[in-house]
Short mmCIF file of C-alpha atoms in Angstrom, two decimals:
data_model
loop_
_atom_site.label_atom_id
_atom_site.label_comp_id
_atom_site.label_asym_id
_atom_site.label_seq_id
_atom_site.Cartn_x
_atom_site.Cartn_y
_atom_site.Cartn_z
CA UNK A 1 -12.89 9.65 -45.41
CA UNK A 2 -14.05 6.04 -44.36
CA UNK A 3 -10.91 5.05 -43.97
CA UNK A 4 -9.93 8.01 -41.71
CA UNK A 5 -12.50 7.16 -39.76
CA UNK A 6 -11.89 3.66 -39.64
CA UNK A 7 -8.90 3.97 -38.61
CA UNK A 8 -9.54 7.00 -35.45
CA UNK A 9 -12.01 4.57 -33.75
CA UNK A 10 -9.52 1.65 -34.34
CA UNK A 11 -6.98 4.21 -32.55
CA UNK A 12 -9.70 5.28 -29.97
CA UNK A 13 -10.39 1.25 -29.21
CA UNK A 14 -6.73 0.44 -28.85
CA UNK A 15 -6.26 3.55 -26.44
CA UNK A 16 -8.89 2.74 -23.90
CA UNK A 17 -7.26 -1.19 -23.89
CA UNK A 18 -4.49 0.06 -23.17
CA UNK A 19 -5.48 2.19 -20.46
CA UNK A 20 -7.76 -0.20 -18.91
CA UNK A 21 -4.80 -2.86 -18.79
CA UNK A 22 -2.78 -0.24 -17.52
CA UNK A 23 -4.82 0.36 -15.14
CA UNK A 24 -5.17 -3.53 -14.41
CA UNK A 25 -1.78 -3.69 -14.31
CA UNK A 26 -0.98 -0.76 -11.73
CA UNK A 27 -4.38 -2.26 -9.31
CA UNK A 28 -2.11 -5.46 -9.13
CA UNK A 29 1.19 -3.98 -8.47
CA UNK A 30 -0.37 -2.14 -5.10
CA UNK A 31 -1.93 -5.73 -4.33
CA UNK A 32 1.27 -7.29 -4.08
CA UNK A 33 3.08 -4.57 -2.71
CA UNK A 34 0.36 -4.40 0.24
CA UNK A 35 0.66 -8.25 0.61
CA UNK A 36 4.05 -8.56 0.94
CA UNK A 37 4.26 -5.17 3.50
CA UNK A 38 1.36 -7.08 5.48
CA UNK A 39 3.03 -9.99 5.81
CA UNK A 40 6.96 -8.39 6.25
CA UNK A 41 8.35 -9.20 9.52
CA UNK A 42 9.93 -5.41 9.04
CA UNK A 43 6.29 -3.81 9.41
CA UNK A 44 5.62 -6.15 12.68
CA UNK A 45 9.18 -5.73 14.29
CA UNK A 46 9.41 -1.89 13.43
CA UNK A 47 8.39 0.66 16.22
CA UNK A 48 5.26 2.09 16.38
CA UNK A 49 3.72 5.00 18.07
CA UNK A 50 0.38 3.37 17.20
CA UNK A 51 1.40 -0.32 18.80
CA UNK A 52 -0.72 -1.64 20.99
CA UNK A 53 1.27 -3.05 23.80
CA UNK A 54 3.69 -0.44 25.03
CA UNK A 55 5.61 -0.17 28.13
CA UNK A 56 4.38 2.22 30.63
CA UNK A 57 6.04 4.57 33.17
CA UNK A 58 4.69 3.14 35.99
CA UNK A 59 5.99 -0.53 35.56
CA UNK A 60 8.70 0.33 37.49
CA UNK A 61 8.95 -0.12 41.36
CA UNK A 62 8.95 3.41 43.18
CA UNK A 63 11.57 3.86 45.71
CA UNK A 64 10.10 6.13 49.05
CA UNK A 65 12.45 8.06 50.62
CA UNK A 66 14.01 6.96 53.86
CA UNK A 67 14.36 9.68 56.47
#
């Protein structure tokens, strides 16, 4: 039985390192992925509906009617 035992919590050790390091691993891949789309010249060329500087209707000159 002590060797069943030893063995579980060996198991039981081994399964939250992995799953921490998994988790390390998975925090860093979003890091990098979120660096390089912040600093992608797609992200700041692509259209936005949420850009700040957008062109508005009324930059263009009116025209009156001539009667």
């Amino acid at each position: 039985m002590a060797a069943h035992t030893r063995d579980t919590m060996h198991t039981e050790e081994y399964d939250e390192d992995y799953e921490e390091e998994r988790a390390t691993e998975y925090k860093a891949i979003l890091d990098e992925e979120d660096r390089l789309l912040h600093h992608s010249s797609w992200k700041r060329n692509a259209p936005s509906i949420d850009r700040t500087v957008s062109p508005s209707i009324d930059a263009h000159l009116h025209q009156t009617s001539r009667k």
